[in-house]
mmCIF file of C-alpha atoms in Angstrom:
data_model
loop_
_atom_site.group_PDB
_atom_site.id
_atom_site.type_symbol
_atom_site.label_atom_id
_atom_site.label_comp_id
_atom_site.label_asym_id
_atom_site.label_seq_id
_atom_site.Cartn_x
_atom_site.Cartn_y
_atom_site.Cartn_z
ATOM 1 C CA MET A 493 -64.941 -31.393 -2.299
ATOM 2 C CA ARG A 494 -66.953 -34.599 -2.183
ATOM 3 C CA SER A 495 -70.588 -34.808 -3.213
ATOM 4 C CA LYS A 496 -72.899 -34.707 -0.210
ATOM 5 C CA ILE A 497 -75.495 -37.200 0.986
ATOM 6 C CA ASN A 498 -78.332 -35.557 2.902
ATOM 7 C CA VAL A 499 -79.162 -37.642 5.962
ATOM 8 C CA GLY A 500 -82.294 -37.940 8.079
ATOM 9 C CA LEU A 501 -82.176 -39.634 11.491
ATOM 10 C CA MET A 502 -85.376 -41.349 12.549
ATOM 11 C CA ALA A 503 -84.883 -40.948 16.309
ATOM 12 C CA TYR A 504 -82.698 -38.877 18.618
ATOM 13 C CA GLY A 505 -82.560 -40.985 21.740
ATOM 14 C CA MET A 506 -79.403 -42.637 23.026
ATOM 15 C CA SER A 507 -78.524 -44.398 19.772
ATOM 16 C CA GLY A 508 -79.121 -41.281 17.705
ATOM 17 C CA LYS A 509 -77.037 -39.061 19.962
ATOM 18 C CA VAL A 510 -74.251 -41.556 20.564
ATOM 19 C CA PHE A 511 -73.930 -43.924 17.614
ATOM 20 C CA HIS A 512 -75.130 -41.890 14.638
ATOM 21 C CA ALA A 513 -75.233 -38.101 14.815
ATOM 22 C CA PRO A 514 -71.553 -37.628 15.818
ATOM 23 C CA PHE A 515 -70.382 -39.715 12.865
ATOM 24 C CA ILE A 516 -72.688 -38.048 10.353
ATOM 25 C CA ALA A 517 -71.364 -34.685 11.518
ATOM 26 C CA ALA A 518 -67.725 -35.847 11.394
ATOM 27 C CA ASN A 519 -67.874 -37.169 7.808
ATOM 28 C CA ASP A 520 -67.576 -34.514 5.082
ATOM 29 C CA GLY A 521 -69.627 -36.686 2.748
ATOM 30 C CA PHE A 522 -72.806 -36.189 4.775
ATOM 31 C CA ASN A 523 -75.150 -33.332 5.573
ATOM 32 C CA PHE A 524 -77.135 -33.927 8.772
ATOM 33 C CA VAL A 525 -80.431 -32.476 7.554
ATOM 34 C CA ALA A 526 -83.232 -33.626 9.839
ATOM 35 C CA VAL A 527 -84.317 -35.810 12.720
ATOM 36 C CA THR A 528 -87.564 -37.000 14.262
ATOM 37 C CA GLU A 529 -88.193 -35.853 17.840
ATOM 38 C CA ARG A 530 -91.692 -36.349 19.166
ATOM 39 C CA SER A 531 -91.213 -34.490 22.454
ATOM 40 C CA LYS A 532 -87.791 -33.193 23.500
ATOM 41 C CA LYS A 533 -86.255 -30.962 20.861
ATOM 42 C CA GLN A 534 -82.545 -31.424 21.539
ATOM 43 C CA ALA A 535 -80.966 -32.081 18.147
ATOM 44 C CA GLU A 536 -80.959 -28.479 16.923
ATOM 45 C CA LYS A 537 -79.137 -27.425 20.094
ATOM 46 C CA ASP A 538 -76.465 -30.034 19.457
ATOM 47 C CA TYR A 539 -76.361 -29.520 15.682
ATOM 48 C CA PRO A 540 -77.546 -26.022 14.737
ATOM 49 C CA GLY A 541 -79.615 -25.954 11.562
ATOM 50 C CA VAL A 542 -80.913 -29.511 11.844
ATOM 51 C CA ILE A 543 -84.678 -29.738 11.262
ATOM 52 C CA SER A 544 -86.674 -31.484 13.979
ATOM 53 C CA TYR A 545 -89.805 -33.210 12.660
ATOM 54 C CA ASP A 546 -92.654 -34.357 14.894
ATOM 55 C CA SER A 547 -93.266 -37.614 12.991
ATOM 56 C CA ILE A 548 -91.416 -40.116 10.856
ATOM 57 C CA ASP A 549 -93.869 -39.495 8.015
ATOM 58 C CA GLN A 550 -92.728 -35.872 7.883
ATOM 59 C CA LEU A 551 -89.122 -37.022 7.821
ATOM 60 C CA ILE A 552 -89.767 -39.529 5.037
ATOM 61 C CA SER A 553 -91.671 -36.909 3.040
ATOM 62 C CA ASP A 554 -88.720 -34.501 3.019
ATOM 63 C CA GLU A 555 -87.624 -34.593 -0.622
ATOM 64 C CA ASN A 556 -84.233 -33.147 0.301
ATOM 65 C CA ILE A 557 -83.222 -36.278 2.236
ATOM 66 C CA ASP A 558 -81.264 -39.003 0.402
ATOM 67 C CA LEU A 559 -80.531 -41.434 3.240
ATOM 68 C CA ILE A 560 -82.613 -42.274 6.301
ATOM 69 C CA ILE A 561 -81.114 -44.012 9.321
ATOM 70 C CA ILE A 562 -83.691 -46.258 10.969
ATOM 71 C CA ASN A 563 -82.757 -46.401 14.650
ATOM 72 C CA THR A 564 -86.232 -46.999 16.052
ATOM 73 C CA PRO A 565 -87.422 -50.017 18.119
ATOM 74 C CA ASN A 566 -86.756 -53.440 16.606
ATOM 75 C CA TYR A 567 -90.374 -54.262 15.767
ATOM 76 C CA THR A 568 -90.667 -51.130 13.570
ATOM 77 C CA HIS A 569 -87.680 -51.800 11.329
ATOM 78 C CA TYR A 570 -89.450 -53.736 8.584
ATOM 79 C CA GLU A 571 -92.395 -51.323 8.334
ATOM 80 C CA TYR A 572 -90.306 -48.151 8.397
ATOM 81 C CA ALA A 573 -87.656 -49.521 6.032
ATOM 82 C CA LYS A 574 -90.326 -50.394 3.494
ATOM 83 C CA LYS A 575 -91.853 -46.913 3.764
ATOM 84 C CA CYS A 576 -88.491 -45.277 3.220
ATOM 85 C CA LEU A 577 -87.601 -47.391 0.199
ATOM 86 C CA LEU A 578 -90.983 -46.758 -1.414
ATOM 87 C CA ALA A 579 -90.372 -43.036 -0.864
ATOM 88 C CA GLY A 580 -87.108 -43.300 -2.803
ATOM 89 C CA LYS A 581 -84.676 -43.158 0.113
ATOM 90 C CA HIS A 582 -81.538 -45.141 0.783
ATOM 91 C CA ILE A 583 -81.691 -46.765 4.223
ATOM 92 C CA LEU A 584 -79.245 -47.668 6.973
ATOM 93 C CA VAL A 585 -81.042 -49.879 9.494
ATOM 94 C CA GLU A 586 -79.849 -50.699 12.986
ATOM 95 C CA LYS A 587 -79.556 -54.309 14.063
ATOM 96 C CA PRO A 588 -81.588 -56.449 13.901
ATOM 97 C CA PHE A 589 -82.355 -55.512 10.295
ATOM 98 C CA THR A 590 -85.702 -57.287 10.574
ATOM 99 C CA ALA A 591 -87.218 -60.052 12.681
ATOM 100 C CA THR A 592 -87.219 -62.698 9.929
ATOM 101 C CA THR A 593 -85.372 -63.763 6.803
ATOM 102 C CA VAL A 594 -88.560 -63.375 4.761
ATOM 103 C CA GLN A 595 -88.857 -59.707 5.742
ATOM 104 C CA ALA A 596 -85.172 -59.097 5.037
ATOM 105 C CA ALA A 597 -85.271 -60.749 1.609
ATOM 106 C CA GLU A 598 -88.323 -58.669 0.684
ATOM 107 C CA LEU A 599 -86.598 -55.415 1.643
ATOM 108 C CA PHE A 600 -83.395 -56.291 -0.206
ATOM 109 C CA GLU A 601 -85.406 -57.091 -3.340
ATOM 110 C CA LEU A 602 -87.480 -53.920 -2.992
ATOM 111 C CA ALA A 603 -84.285 -51.865 -2.718
ATOM 112 C CA ARG A 604 -83.067 -53.327 -5.996
ATOM 113 C CA GLN A 605 -86.409 -52.595 -7.656
ATOM 114 C CA VAL A 606 -86.402 -48.930 -6.638
ATOM 115 C CA GLY A 607 -82.672 -48.482 -7.242
ATOM 116 C CA LYS A 608 -81.743 -47.694 -3.637
ATOM 117 C CA LYS A 609 -79.366 -49.175 -1.075
ATOM 118 C CA ALA A 610 -80.626 -51.158 1.919
ATOM 119 C CA LEU A 611 -77.693 -51.263 4.354
ATOM 120 C CA VAL A 612 -77.404 -52.681 7.867
ATOM 121 C CA TYR A 613 -75.654 -50.985 10.769
ATOM 122 C CA GLN A 614 -73.347 -53.660 12.229
ATOM 123 C CA ASN A 615 -70.958 -51.367 14.063
ATOM 124 C CA ARG A 616 -69.233 -54.063 16.128
ATOM 125 C CA ARG A 617 -67.132 -55.087 13.128
ATOM 126 C CA PHE A 618 -65.300 -51.844 13.848
ATOM 127 C CA ASP A 619 -64.581 -52.551 17.526
ATOM 128 C CA SER A 620 -60.902 -52.593 18.456
ATOM 129 C CA GLY A 621 -61.255 -56.031 20.071
ATOM 130 C CA PHE A 622 -62.773 -57.557 16.966
ATOM 131 C CA LYS A 623 -60.149 -55.939 14.756
ATOM 132 C CA ILE A 624 -57.224 -57.434 16.686
ATOM 133 C CA THR A 625 -58.943 -60.826 16.922
ATOM 134 C CA LYS A 626 -59.492 -60.793 13.153
ATOM 135 C CA GLN A 627 -55.855 -59.896 12.573
ATOM 136 C CA ILE A 628 -54.614 -62.755 14.748
ATOM 137 C CA ILE A 629 -56.914 -65.300 13.110
ATOM 138 C CA GLU A 630 -56.030 -64.204 9.581
ATOM 139 C CA SER A 631 -52.296 -64.191 10.362
ATOM 140 C CA GLY A 632 -52.336 -67.981 10.761
ATOM 141 C CA GLN A 633 -50.154 -67.804 13.880
ATOM 142 C CA LEU A 634 -52.558 -69.992 15.851
ATOM 143 C CA GLY A 635 -52.393 -72.836 13.349
ATOM 144 C CA LYS A 636 -55.519 -74.911 12.825
ATOM 145 C CA LEU A 637 -58.326 -73.213 14.724
ATOM 146 C CA THR A 638 -60.210 -75.522 17.058
ATOM 147 C CA GLU A 639 -62.529 -73.343 19.125
ATOM 148 C CA VAL A 640 -63.549 -69.699 19.236
ATOM 149 C CA TYR A 641 -65.504 -67.940 21.988
ATOM 150 C CA PHE A 642 -67.171 -64.557 21.590
ATOM 151 C CA ARG A 643 -69.081 -63.084 24.541
ATOM 152 C CA PHE A 644 -71.104 -59.927 25.226
ATOM 153 C CA ASP A 645 -71.982 -59.802 28.919
ATOM 154 C CA ARG A 646 -73.568 -57.309 31.284
ATOM 155 C CA TYR A 647 -75.047 -57.236 34.761
ATOM 156 C CA ARG A 648 -78.570 -55.793 34.636
ATOM 157 C CA ASN A 649 -80.782 -57.755 37.008
ATOM 158 C CA GLU A 650 -83.704 -55.334 36.741
ATOM 159 C CA ILE A 651 -86.303 -55.329 33.966
ATOM 160 C CA GLY A 652 -85.371 -52.526 31.579
ATOM 161 C CA PRO A 653 -87.672 -49.618 30.697
ATOM 162 C CA LYS A 654 -87.731 -50.322 26.948
ATOM 163 C CA LEU A 655 -90.817 -52.486 26.459
ATOM 164 C CA PHE A 656 -89.906 -53.493 22.914
ATOM 165 C CA LYS A 657 -86.904 -55.330 24.382
ATOM 166 C CA GLU A 658 -88.646 -56.750 27.467
ATOM 167 C CA ASP A 659 -92.174 -57.607 26.274
ATOM 168 C CA SER A 660 -92.424 -60.890 24.356
ATOM 169 C CA THR A 661 -95.473 -59.660 22.431
ATOM 170 C CA PHE A 662 -93.176 -57.341 20.476
ATOM 171 C CA GLU A 663 -91.478 -58.786 17.419
ATOM 172 C CA ALA A 664 -87.688 -59.249 17.763
ATOM 173 C CA SER A 665 -87.620 -58.795 21.541
ATOM 174 C CA GLY A 666 -85.237 -60.347 24.054
ATOM 175 C CA LEU A 667 -81.488 -60.498 24.444
ATOM 176 C CA GLN A 668 -80.836 -62.691 21.413
ATOM 177 C CA TYR A 669 -82.261 -59.979 19.124
ATOM 178 C CA ASP A 670 -80.491 -57.242 21.098
ATOM 179 C CA LEU A 671 -76.928 -58.569 21.394
ATOM 180 C CA GLY A 672 -77.167 -61.654 19.195
ATOM 181 C CA PRO A 673 -76.831 -59.677 15.948
ATOM 182 C CA HIS A 674 -73.480 -58.323 17.126
ATOM 183 C CA LEU A 675 -71.943 -61.688 17.978
ATOM 184 C CA ILE A 676 -73.420 -63.602 15.058
ATOM 185 C CA ASP A 677 -72.279 -60.910 12.637
ATOM 186 C CA GLN A 678 -68.739 -61.057 13.980
ATOM 187 C CA ALA A 679 -68.672 -64.834 13.560
ATOM 188 C CA VAL A 680 -70.147 -64.687 10.059
ATOM 189 C CA ALA A 681 -67.717 -61.927 9.065
ATOM 190 C CA LEU A 682 -64.794 -64.173 10.006
ATOM 191 C CA PHE A 683 -65.981 -67.646 9.123
ATOM 192 C CA GLY A 684 -69.056 -67.318 6.905
ATOM 193 C CA LYS A 685 -72.341 -69.168 7.234
ATOM 194 C CA PRO A 686 -72.049 -72.172 9.584
ATOM 195 C CA GLU A 687 -72.792 -75.711 8.438
ATOM 196 C CA ARG A 688 -75.165 -76.105 11.383
ATOM 197 C CA PHE A 689 -75.953 -74.459 14.692
ATOM 198 C CA TYR A 690 -77.469 -75.166 18.090
ATOM 199 C CA LYS A 691 -79.111 -72.518 20.266
ATOM 200 C CA VAL A 692 -80.164 -72.282 23.904
ATOM 201 C CA LEU A 693 -82.248 -69.442 25.356
ATOM 202 C CA ALA A 694 -83.063 -68.811 29.012
ATOM 203 C CA SER A 695 -84.887 -66.255 31.191
ATOM 204 C CA ASN A 696 -83.210 -65.838 34.569
ATOM 205 C CA ARG A 697 -84.243 -62.419 35.895
ATOM 206 C CA GLN A 698 -87.287 -62.391 38.118
ATOM 207 C CA GLU A 699 -90.475 -61.699 36.117
ATOM 208 C CA SER A 700 -88.614 -61.573 32.819
ATOM 209 C CA GLN A 701 -90.879 -62.211 29.814
ATOM 210 C CA VAL A 702 -88.019 -62.615 27.347
ATOM 211 C CA ASP A 703 -84.707 -64.397 27.051
ATOM 212 C CA ASP A 704 -81.918 -62.701 28.999
ATOM 213 C CA TYR A 705 -79.328 -65.379 28.227
ATOM 214 C CA PHE A 706 -78.353 -67.127 25.029
ATOM 215 C CA PHE A 707 -75.771 -69.654 23.927
ATOM 216 C CA ILE A 708 -75.247 -70.389 20.240
ATOM 217 C CA HIS A 709 -72.915 -73.081 18.958
ATOM 218 C CA LEU A 710 -71.857 -72.666 15.328
ATOM 219 C CA ALA A 711 -70.244 -75.660 13.631
ATOM 220 C CA TYR A 712 -67.906 -75.077 10.669
ATOM 221 C CA PRO A 713 -65.869 -77.295 8.323
ATOM 222 C CA ASN A 714 -62.598 -78.806 9.523
ATOM 223 C CA GLN A 715 -64.084 -79.280 13.014
ATOM 224 C CA LEU A 716 -63.997 -75.594 13.921
ATOM 225 C CA ASN A 717 -66.483 -74.797 16.697
ATOM 226 C CA VAL A 718 -67.556 -71.236 17.475
ATOM 227 C CA TYR A 719 -69.445 -70.420 20.695
ATOM 228 C CA LEU A 720 -71.429 -67.211 21.164
ATOM 229 C CA THR A 721 -72.768 -66.276 24.588
ATOM 230 C CA ALA A 722 -74.466 -63.294 26.184
ATOM 231 C CA THR A 723 -76.090 -62.805 29.554
ATOM 232 C CA LEU A 724 -77.548 -59.982 31.618
ATOM 233 C CA LEU A 725 -76.384 -61.635 34.826
ATOM 234 C CA ALA A 726 -72.581 -61.613 34.696
ATOM 235 C CA ALA A 727 -71.324 -59.840 37.814
ATOM 236 C CA ASP A 728 -67.725 -60.624 36.822
ATOM 237 C CA ILE A 729 -67.362 -60.029 33.083
ATOM 238 C CA PRO A 730 -65.366 -62.832 31.383
ATOM 239 C CA PRO A 731 -63.105 -62.321 28.339
ATOM 240 C CA ALA A 732 -64.876 -61.026 25.235
ATOM 241 C CA PHE A 733 -62.690 -62.993 22.798
ATOM 242 C CA VAL A 734 -60.920 -66.332 23.173
ATOM 243 C CA VAL A 735 -59.413 -68.207 20.214
ATOM 244 C CA ASN A 736 -57.658 -71.565 20.524
ATOM 245 C CA GLY A 737 -55.634 -73.243 17.790
ATOM 246 C CA SER A 738 -53.091 -76.015 17.298
ATOM 247 C CA MET A 739 -50.168 -73.603 17.707
ATOM 248 C CA GLY A 740 -51.421 -71.157 20.279
ATOM 249 C CA SER A 741 -54.197 -69.100 21.828
ATOM 250 C CA PHE A 742 -55.393 -65.507 21.886
ATOM 251 C CA SER A 743 -57.613 -63.832 24.470
ATOM 252 C CA LYS A 744 -58.889 -60.346 25.096
ATOM 253 C CA ASN A 745 -60.832 -59.169 28.081
ATOM 254 C CA HIS A 746 -62.791 -56.252 26.619
ATOM 255 C CA GLY A 747 -64.455 -55.565 23.300
ATOM 256 C CA ASP A 748 -64.057 -51.831 22.787
ATOM 257 C CA VAL A 749 -63.957 -48.393 24.430
ATOM 258 C CA GLN A 750 -65.952 -46.366 21.900
ATOM 259 C CA GLU A 751 -69.395 -46.681 23.484
ATOM 260 C CA ALA A 752 -68.116 -45.585 26.893
ATOM 261 C CA GLN A 753 -66.203 -42.694 25.339
ATOM 262 C CA LEU A 754 -69.210 -41.503 23.343
ATOM 263 C CA LEU A 755 -71.488 -41.723 26.369
ATOM 264 C CA ASN A 756 -68.995 -39.561 28.253
ATOM 265 C CA GLY A 757 -69.204 -36.894 25.576
ATOM 266 C CA MET A 758 -66.086 -37.646 23.542
ATOM 267 C CA LYS A 759 -66.354 -36.956 19.818
ATOM 268 C CA PRO A 760 -64.980 -39.200 17.054
ATOM 269 C CA THR A 761 -62.610 -36.390 16.073
ATOM 270 C CA ASP A 762 -61.124 -36.023 19.580
ATOM 271 C CA LYS A 763 -57.599 -37.183 20.296
ATOM 272 C CA GLY A 764 -57.612 -40.604 21.906
ATOM 273 C CA TYR A 765 -60.990 -41.616 20.526
ATOM 274 C CA GLY A 766 -61.180 -45.385 19.991
ATOM 275 C CA VAL A 767 -57.778 -45.963 21.623
ATOM 276 C CA GLU A 768 -57.728 -48.583 24.373
ATOM 277 C CA GLY A 769 -55.809 -48.453 27.608
ATOM 278 C CA GLN A 770 -53.039 -50.964 28.247
ATOM 279 C CA SER A 771 -55.279 -52.877 30.683
ATOM 280 C CA ASP A 772 -57.446 -53.887 27.717
ATOM 281 C CA ALA A 773 -54.568 -55.307 25.670
ATOM 282 C CA GLY A 774 -54.897 -58.812 24.271
ATOM 283 C CA LYS A 775 -52.679 -61.771 25.134
ATOM 284 C CA LEU A 776 -51.166 -63.968 22.447
ATOM 285 C CA THR A 777 -49.673 -67.270 23.619
ATOM 286 C CA LEU A 778 -47.720 -69.280 21.037
ATOM 287 C CA VAL A 779 -46.177 -72.739 21.457
ATOM 288 C CA THR A 780 -42.527 -72.779 20.380
ATOM 289 C CA GLY A 781 -40.570 -75.620 18.813
ATOM 290 C CA ALA A 782 -39.314 -76.673 22.239
ATOM 291 C CA ASN A 783 -42.906 -76.904 23.460
ATOM 292 C CA GLU A 784 -42.419 -73.766 25.480
ATOM 293 C CA ARG A 785 -44.805 -70.823 25.680
ATOM 294 C CA LYS A 786 -44.084 -67.419 24.194
ATOM 295 C CA VAL A 787 -46.487 -64.789 25.566
ATOM 296 C CA GLU A 788 -46.958 -61.417 23.921
ATOM 297 C CA VAL A 789 -49.196 -58.521 24.985
ATOM 298 C CA LEU A 790 -50.841 -56.905 21.967
ATOM 299 C CA THR A 791 -52.329 -53.436 21.729
ATOM 300 C CA SER A 792 -55.419 -53.336 19.550
ATOM 301 C CA PRO A 793 -55.784 -51.066 16.540
ATOM 302 C CA LYS A 794 -58.001 -48.043 16.982
ATOM 303 C CA GLY A 795 -61.712 -48.753 17.036
ATOM 304 C CA ASN A 796 -63.682 -46.472 14.745
ATOM 305 C CA TYR A 797 -67.381 -46.639 13.895
ATOM 306 C CA GLY A 798 -66.673 -43.850 11.436
ATOM 307 C CA GLU A 799 -65.341 -46.532 9.097
ATOM 308 C CA LEU A 800 -68.855 -47.932 8.788
ATOM 309 C CA PHE A 801 -70.239 -44.534 7.830
ATOM 310 C CA GLU A 802 -67.493 -44.085 5.259
ATOM 311 C CA ALA A 803 -68.436 -47.488 3.823
ATOM 312 C CA VAL A 804 -72.058 -46.307 3.623
ATOM 313 C CA TYR A 805 -70.940 -43.198 1.768
ATOM 314 C CA GLN A 806 -68.806 -45.141 -0.711
ATOM 315 C CA THR A 807 -71.561 -47.687 -1.348
ATOM 316 C CA ILE A 808 -74.193 -45.055 -2.084
ATOM 317 C CA THR A 809 -71.953 -42.633 -3.982
ATOM 318 C CA ASN A 810 -69.550 -44.936 -5.825
ATOM 319 C CA ASP A 811 -71.348 -48.297 -5.681
ATOM 320 C CA VAL A 812 -68.456 -49.828 -3.712
ATOM 321 C CA PRO A 813 -69.572 -53.193 -2.243
ATOM 322 C CA TYR A 814 -70.763 -52.784 1.343
ATOM 323 C CA PRO A 815 -68.831 -55.007 3.799
ATOM 324 C CA ILE A 816 -71.977 -56.318 5.517
ATOM 325 C CA THR A 817 -73.591 -58.331 2.726
ATOM 326 C CA GLU A 818 -77.174 -59.432 2.208
ATOM 327 C CA ALA A 819 -76.022 -63.040 2.630
ATOM 328 C CA ASP A 820 -74.454 -62.150 5.984
ATOM 329 C CA ILE A 821 -77.741 -60.700 7.243
ATOM 330 C CA ILE A 822 -79.853 -63.587 5.986
ATOM 331 C CA ALA A 823 -77.496 -66.077 7.695
ATOM 332 C CA GLN A 824 -77.724 -64.050 10.916
ATOM 333 C CA LEU A 825 -81.521 -63.861 10.890
ATOM 334 C CA ALA A 826 -81.899 -67.558 10.102
ATOM 335 C CA ILE A 827 -80.201 -68.265 13.432
ATOM 336 C CA LEU A 828 -82.145 -65.626 15.359
ATOM 337 C CA GLU A 829 -85.581 -66.649 14.109
ATOM 338 C CA SER A 830 -84.990 -70.385 14.644
ATOM 339 C CA LYS A 831 -86.942 -72.090 17.419
#
């Protein structure tokens, strides 16, 4: 039997139901103790015995809770994270961790002062598409890397109902703070902090107050160029991953199946969870000695956001280094907050 970490979930909307609660429940190192639900009281029906608090202050005040997951709107992350740390709780904060590097550095330092862990939920490191792309890059099969493209595209021409994403008066609003943390984190996980970067933002939807398109060019040593793009106006979704090198190329059309599976009610413990269909396989093209092309279709490893939660458990319980480092988050936020 492993020691248990008692977990409180700050909200039980889509992210709480889909990206957090199922993985807390599936990991024998966690007890799902409580959640905040201001109106609808659904959590106890889904997870019998879970306490439903009316406010975050009640949740934070629960002395039985060790870890609080902060999955509230972006502009609240800094304030709520600080409250939790001062109350003696470990924290796992959804992306973006904060709006600025100054806020992030303050929270990391505060966590050290109070002897707690401040961890960031960057689940897309555990996507099947990212896993296979990482494997191909680290294998060296492509030779000297020349250019890398990561994309996260959707088609949502309407203005969304979540004001904190669509209203520019809210801190950390817009697409770059919504999807940018995913793509930047994937790039930083593979290649580290860039030597320099260039960013373009645009607003293309009618009456949009925030950016709904971004392009970020990251420049690395040895003339490696990494391009990150996201848009809300891609009717035909392009490949999510493209990597070109001196000896070949790799491409993959889709990032992962986990979100769709979870939204359809699949549980992380169900057979087939995180397993892609053959239509989502990647394509590896290598140049042979005769200057011919060898093409191979590659099935991705299983995607599993449960690996992130296990890393959280090991970091809190056994002080194992967390894979998403403070330096990674500071590098990410430096790009996001830049004008």
